[in-house]
Amino acid sequence: MKAILATDCGSTTTKAVLILRTDNEYRLAGSAQSPTTVEAPYEDVMVGVFNAFAEAEALTGRTLVEQDRLLRPCRDERGVDLYVSTSSAGGGLQMVVAGVVGSMSAESAARAALGAGAIVTGVLSVDDGREDYQRAAVLREWKPDMVLLAGGTDAGTISHVVGMAEVIRSADPKPRFGSNTKLPVIFAGNKDASEEVQRILSPVCEVQVVDNLRPVLEEENLSPTRDAIHDFFLEHVMAQAPGYENLMGLVDGDIMPTPAAVGFLVKALAKRRSQNIMSVDIGGATTDVFSVFQGIFNRSVSANLGMSYSAANVLEEAGHEKVLRWLPRSLSQGELEDKIMNKMIRPTVIPQTLEDLLLEQSLAREALRLSLDQHRELAVGLKGIQQNRTIGDTFLQSRTGATLVDMMSLDLLIASGGCLSHAPRRNQAMSMILDSFQLEGITQVAVDSVFMMPHLGVLASLDREIALQVMEQDCLIPLGTVVSPRGRFRGNGWVLRVAFEGEGAPSPVEVCFGEIVLVPLAPGRSVRAEIRPRSPLDLGEGKGRPLRRVLTGGQVGLVLDGRGRPLPETWPTDQTSQWFQSMGVLP
Amino acid sequence: MSRGYTPSLVVSSCTVLQKTRRLPLPGEILVQEGQTVRAEDVVAKAQRPGRLSIVHATSRLGLDPADLDKALRVRPGDMIQQGDLLAEVHGLWGLFRGHCLSPVSGQVEYASNTTGHLGIRMAPVPVQIQAFIDGVVLQRLGNEGVVLQGHGALIQGIYGWGGERRGVLCMADSLDSIAGLKDQERVLFYPRSLTDAEIPEIQNLSHLAAILVAGVPNSILKRLCDPNQWPDPRQVPTLILTDGFGQMEMDRRVVRILEKLQGRVASVDGTTRIRAGVVRPEIFVSLSPSEPSASEAHSHVPGSLQVDSRVRVLTYPNFAAHATVLQLPEEPCLIESGSLVRVAHVRLDTGEVRTVPRANLEVIVD
């Protein structure tokens, strides 16, 4: 295979990347973008796709299209051998999940839907505090592309899940696309209820029954549900969207929902590196967080946390004080609100002044912080299960449903999204990640250079080796390594001492509590270091216990963060300025 | 080559507007292609299926769901009235009876021995749509709706709140002066931003069909759009901002057009969608084909950014300023934020020349 073309049809932009084989390795040859054309006046996704092809041709000088046809296979340095695509156009795959118990079957259903690349726009459960008519009303209002119904262990009670099926029938929800089609419903609950659920729902919905996603309390079986979501997405959602029939005919393999492709790639990378990895993608409307800890994959979508369409909601959820604390200059609450509302109603606008850029980055910090909180709540062990405890566990207050997110064990964080990938200074991206995610221990940070993780994700589903090769070479831009001990310190003096080893190594560094120190270390360079946190601060080895590690550089370098964890809720305005100066945020 | 996308808003004293009027579900189209319609004419109607009401019969009667059949006094398909007996149970020696009465009128759709619930489908709800603008039926869309074409003045705003309303257009220099205008439904336009000091008692605005303003601070928007602040939460006036949030003046051209149309009936739609498939709020005033300006009307297409384009600046420090494009340099330019972007050189209406990222300009199509 010599040439691969991939597109991601987003809500606003269709992005194309061209990958070419040179000297036995695959490299990014160029990327291009064009407005997505799913909506009026074009109402045909193919217009935007071919515009993106044309842009890619112009940028790379390679002919891809002739007489309105994509040239395949490639010959004489023209055309491509493989074309793949992802899609989140029209707002992506929007699902409602319904279950019996909110923290059990409904939560498992949400994990299944999110893992399949959906945005969960609403959750219904028997214990959600609503009356039936209210559940029906909100379901009509949410207008999903698809509903996932779960509940009841196999051979358990069936009346509750059948009752939820009645609610869905009473809502008689209509799909967003295709006024003459029935809404797809996947039933993944108690197998004994499947016949009754089908009988109730089939007059108004297209029902597919799959294996119970929670056959017993102690087990989640999400794969059959995720496969069914993928099939329904292609057959019922994609096929109804304007122009997608032609796109489906053009691609090799299946079109993947964009987040499903990113998730696939993150899982593949975590497996390849045997690392704990998180990836965050902050968009205009939503923020996706993906994680793999101890081999367990989780994805959360914060549907109302984003930098433009959802900007006002970020302010609402975070509160004015939380946003304003990241600004080096004061701003009235009224001005803050008006600026953010203006960004919301004109989402394509970019900050022109430094002041507006810092405001946008303040908002990003809070959106990222809140989305990580939501990810922590979703990425948990199963709730409601019986645990076998030994006498040794008696004093451990661990409970079921504890979060799997352990920042201290995180090896790599990958950041993407306009405000992170396109920050005018890479130091600004690093600073946003550091402040919002409050990294702990020793963590590498990288950004997705040109938003190509979706493209590489769908490519990975066909050829993992090529996708990972391009990811390591061209997609990930290393920003550097963060060293940040957990805990609070009272008193003065140093809290972190770092001694570097080897020829040409940086001089030893001492970091006082509340300080950040930046040590330049170029991309591709690494240095062995002995790091000593001052008790009670902890870098994962215990309070005050030193450790030796190889630290890798990046476009920002090594960040030694002596602020402790967690960060306080508020601090004086001049403190923000000092941190920004230390981090190289300001010009 | 594909083209860059520049957002645009129409500000026209006379345009040809095509408006799709679509039913929420298939129904009956009441007009023919080529037929002349008035804004208030009903052009299509449909019957929305009634809601399904779920009655928890066995839990009300203290029965096991499996015993529902024994207690049922109705069967699927039966038509019933509110208060009719659905199910009953006889207690000890027949002395104590439990009743389950229907909370709604309708048709029994199902009775489930699994859940013990009854589903009652209520009567269908009639739905109809009006033309909303004066014009001619251009196309019938099967049994789903029609496309109308009309001539008139069209102003697109940037953000709206509320749905379709019609009323007589009138201008107010101060909001205090409108308290007396209660003789008919009015669409009020106010060529500046509202401030807290200018907002009269909300009761004094409740007779308005719509309010058009250059902008409002978000704090005022929250008050105006809170249904609980109004005497009748179902009659909150539609609100349209022509420029944005904060303090600003309305574009002089918009003011001139609206001033000339005072006393005419305006069709105002506050519907706004910011995400893909952008929908902006609009004010349309129909012109009769016999009026001289109507013959000059032409359709407007989304604008592209060119030298001499009329534009609105969308970011600070010149937010909401109106300007004319002087130059569109090809090479990206470093701006104050530190980003390297493509820019335009524009002359503000106040005379100053500024360099603005192209992404931060909105073309005004006239």
CSV table of C-alpha atoms in Angstrom, one decimal, chain A residues 11-12 33-35 39-41 51-52 54-55 58 88 90-92 94 119 132 136-137 140 158-160 162-163 166-167 169-172 179-180 196 199-200 204 285-286 309 316 320 334-335 337-339 341-342 344-357 422-425 428 587, chain B residues 1-5 7 9 26 49 51-54 56 65 109-118 121 144 158-159 216-219 221-222 241-248 273-278 280 302 312-319 335-339 341 355-357 359-362:
chain,number,residue,atom,x,y,z
A,11,SER,CA,-20.2,19.1,12.2
A,12,THR,CA,-18.4,22.1,10.9
A,33,GLN,CA,-10.0,20.9,5.4
A,34,SER,CA,-13.2,22.3,3.9
A,35,PRO,CA,-16.6,23.2,5.4
A,39,GLU,CA,-26.8,20.9,6.0
A,40,ALA,CA,-28.6,23.3,3.6
A,41,PRO,CA,-28.0,24.7,1.1
A,51,ASN,CA,-13.7,19.9,-1.6
A,52,ALA,CA,-11.3,18.5,1.1
A,54,ALA,CA,-9.2,19.2,-3.8
A,55,GLU,CA,-7.6,21.1,-0.9
A,58,ALA,CA,-3.5,21.6,-3.9
A,88,SER,CA,-19.6,13.2,13.6
A,90,GLY,CA,-25.0,16.6,12.4
A,91,GLY,CA,-23.9,16.5,16.0
A,92,GLY,CA,-22.6,12.9,16.0
A,94,GLN,CA,-26.9,11.0,19.9
A,119,ILE,CA,-23.1,11.2,22.9
A,132,ASP,CA,-43.7,8.0,33.6
A,136,ALA,CA,-41.9,10.2,28.0
A,137,ALA,CA,-41.8,14.0,27.7
A,140,ARG,CA,-39.5,13.3,23.1
A,158,ILE,CA,-38.8,-8.4,34.1
A,159,SER,CA,-41.6,-6.1,35.1
A,160,HIS,CA,-39.4,-3.0,35.6
A,162,VAL,CA,-40.9,-3.9,30.4
A,163,GLY,CA,-42.4,-0.9,32.2
A,166,GLU,CA,-43.9,1.1,27.8
A,167,VAL,CA,-42.5,4.5,28.6
A,169,ARG,CA,-43.7,3.4,23.4
A,170,SER,CA,-45.7,6.1,25.1
A,171,ALA,CA,-43.2,8.7,24.1
A,172,ASP,CA,-43.3,7.5,20.5
A,179,SER,CA,-39.3,11.4,9.0
A,180,ASN,CA,-40.7,8.1,7.6
A,196,GLU,CA,-42.4,-8.8,25.8
A,199,ARG,CA,-44.1,-6.9,21.4
A,200,ILE,CA,-44.5,-3.5,23.1
A,204,VAL,CA,-43.3,2.3,17.0
A,285,ALA,CA,-19.8,21.8,21.9
A,286,THR,CA,-18.4,18.8,23.7
A,309,TYR,CA,-21.6,26.5,21.5
A,316,GLU,CA,-22.7,28.5,34.4
A,320,HIS,CA,-17.6,33.2,37.5
A,334,GLY,CA,-21.0,41.4,33.4
A,335,GLU,CA,-18.1,41.8,30.9
A,337,GLU,CA,-20.7,37.0,30.6
A,338,ASP,CA,-21.2,39.3,27.6
A,339,LYS,CA,-17.9,38.2,26.0
A,341,MET,CA,-22.2,34.9,25.1
A,342,ASN,CA,-20.8,36.7,22.1
A,344,MET,CA,-21.3,31.3,21.9
A,345,ILE,CA,-23.4,33.0,19.2
A,346,ARG,CA,-20.5,33.4,16.8
A,347,PRO,CA,-18.6,30.2,17.3
A,348,THR,CA,-16.1,30.6,14.5
A,349,VAL,CA,-14.5,33.8,15.9
A,350,ILE,CA,-10.9,33.6,17.2
A,351,PRO,CA,-9.4,35.7,20.0
A,352,GLN,CA,-7.6,38.7,18.5
A,353,THR,CA,-6.2,40.3,21.6
A,354,LEU,CA,-4.0,38.7,24.2
A,355,GLU,CA,-6.7,39.5,26.8
A,356,ASP,CA,-9.3,37.6,24.8
A,357,LEU,CA,-6.9,34.7,24.3
A,422,HIS,CA,-3.7,25.7,18.0
A,423,ALA,CA,-2.6,27.6,21.1
A,424,PRO,CA,-0.2,30.3,19.8
A,425,ARG,CA,2.4,29.1,22.2
A,428,GLN,CA,0.0,27.8,26.9
A,587,PRO,CA,4.9,36.7,25.4
B,1,MET,CA,-10.8,24.4,-5.0
B,2,SER,CA,-13.2,24.8,-2.1
B,3,ARG,CA,-14.1,28.2,-0.8
B,4,GLY,CA,-13.6,29.6,2.7
B,5,TYR,CA,-16.7,30.1,4.7
B,7,PRO,CA,-20.8,34.0,8.0
B,9,LEU,CA,-26.5,38.2,7.6
B,26,PRO,CA,-47.3,14.2,7.3
B,49,PRO,CA,-51.4,11.1,17.5
B,51,ARG,CA,-50.3,10.9,23.9
B,52,LEU,CA,-50.2,7.4,25.5
B,53,SER,CA,-51.1,7.6,29.1
B,54,ILE,CA,-49.8,4.7,31.3
B,56,HIS,CA,-50.5,1.6,36.9
B,65,PRO,CA,-49.6,-7.8,37.7
B,109,GLU,CA,-54.3,0.4,23.5
B,110,TYR,CA,-52.9,-2.5,25.7
B,111,ALA,CA,-53.1,-4.2,29.0
B,112,SER,CA,-49.9,-5.9,30.3
B,113,ASN,CA,-49.9,-8.9,32.6
B,114,THR,CA,-46.2,-8.3,33.1
B,115,THR,CA,-46.3,-4.8,34.4
B,116,GLY,CA,-49.9,-4.5,35.4
B,117,HIS,CA,-50.2,-1.4,33.4
B,118,LEU,CA,-52.8,-0.2,30.9
B,121,ARG,CA,-54.2,6.6,23.8
B,144,GLU,CA,-45.4,17.6,4.5
B,158,ILE,CA,-27.7,37.3,15.4
B,159,TYR,CA,-29.6,35.8,18.3
B,216,VAL,CA,-28.5,43.4,25.7
B,217,PRO,CA,-26.2,42.6,28.5
B,218,ASN,CA,-26.6,38.9,29.4
B,219,SER,CA,-28.0,39.8,32.8
B,221,LEU,CA,-31.5,38.7,28.7
B,222,LYS,CA,-31.8,36.3,31.6
B,241,LEU,CA,-30.6,40.9,19.0
B,242,THR,CA,-29.3,42.4,15.7
B,243,ASP,CA,-25.7,42.7,17.0
B,244,GLY,CA,-24.8,40.8,20.2
B,245,PHE,CA,-24.4,41.0,23.9
B,246,GLY,CA,-23.2,44.2,25.6
B,247,GLN,CA,-23.6,47.9,24.8
B,248,MET,CA,-23.8,48.8,21.1
B,273,ARG,CA,-29.7,27.6,15.8
B,274,ILE,CA,-26.0,28.2,16.3
B,275,ARG,CA,-24.6,24.7,15.4
B,276,ALA,CA,-24.4,23.2,12.0
B,277,GLY,CA,-27.3,24.1,9.8
B,278,VAL,CA,-27.3,27.6,11.2
B,280,ARG,CA,-30.7,33.1,12.5
B,302,PRO,CA,-24.7,33.9,1.3
B,312,ARG,CA,-19.4,43.7,11.0
B,313,VAL,CA,-16.4,43.2,13.3
B,314,LEU,CA,-17.0,40.4,15.7
B,315,THR,CA,-14.2,40.7,18.2
B,316,TYR,CA,-12.8,43.2,20.6
B,317,PRO,CA,-11.5,45.9,20.7
B,318,ASN,CA,-13.9,46.9,17.8
B,319,PHE,CA,-16.8,44.5,18.6
B,335,ILE,CA,-2.0,39.2,15.4
B,336,GLU,CA,-1.8,40.5,19.0
B,337,SER,CA,-2.8,37.1,20.5
B,338,GLY,CA,0.3,35.5,18.9
B,339,SER,CA,-1.6,33.6,16.2
B,341,VAL,CA,-3.9,34.0,10.6
B,355,THR,CA,-6.5,44.8,10.7
B,356,VAL,CA,-8.9,42.0,11.7
B,357,PRO,CA,-8.7,38.2,11.3
B,359,ALA,CA,-12.7,34.7,10.8
B,360,ASN,CA,-13.8,37.7,12.9
B,361,LEU,CA,-15.8,39.4,10.2
B,362,GLU,CA,-19.4,38.9,9.3
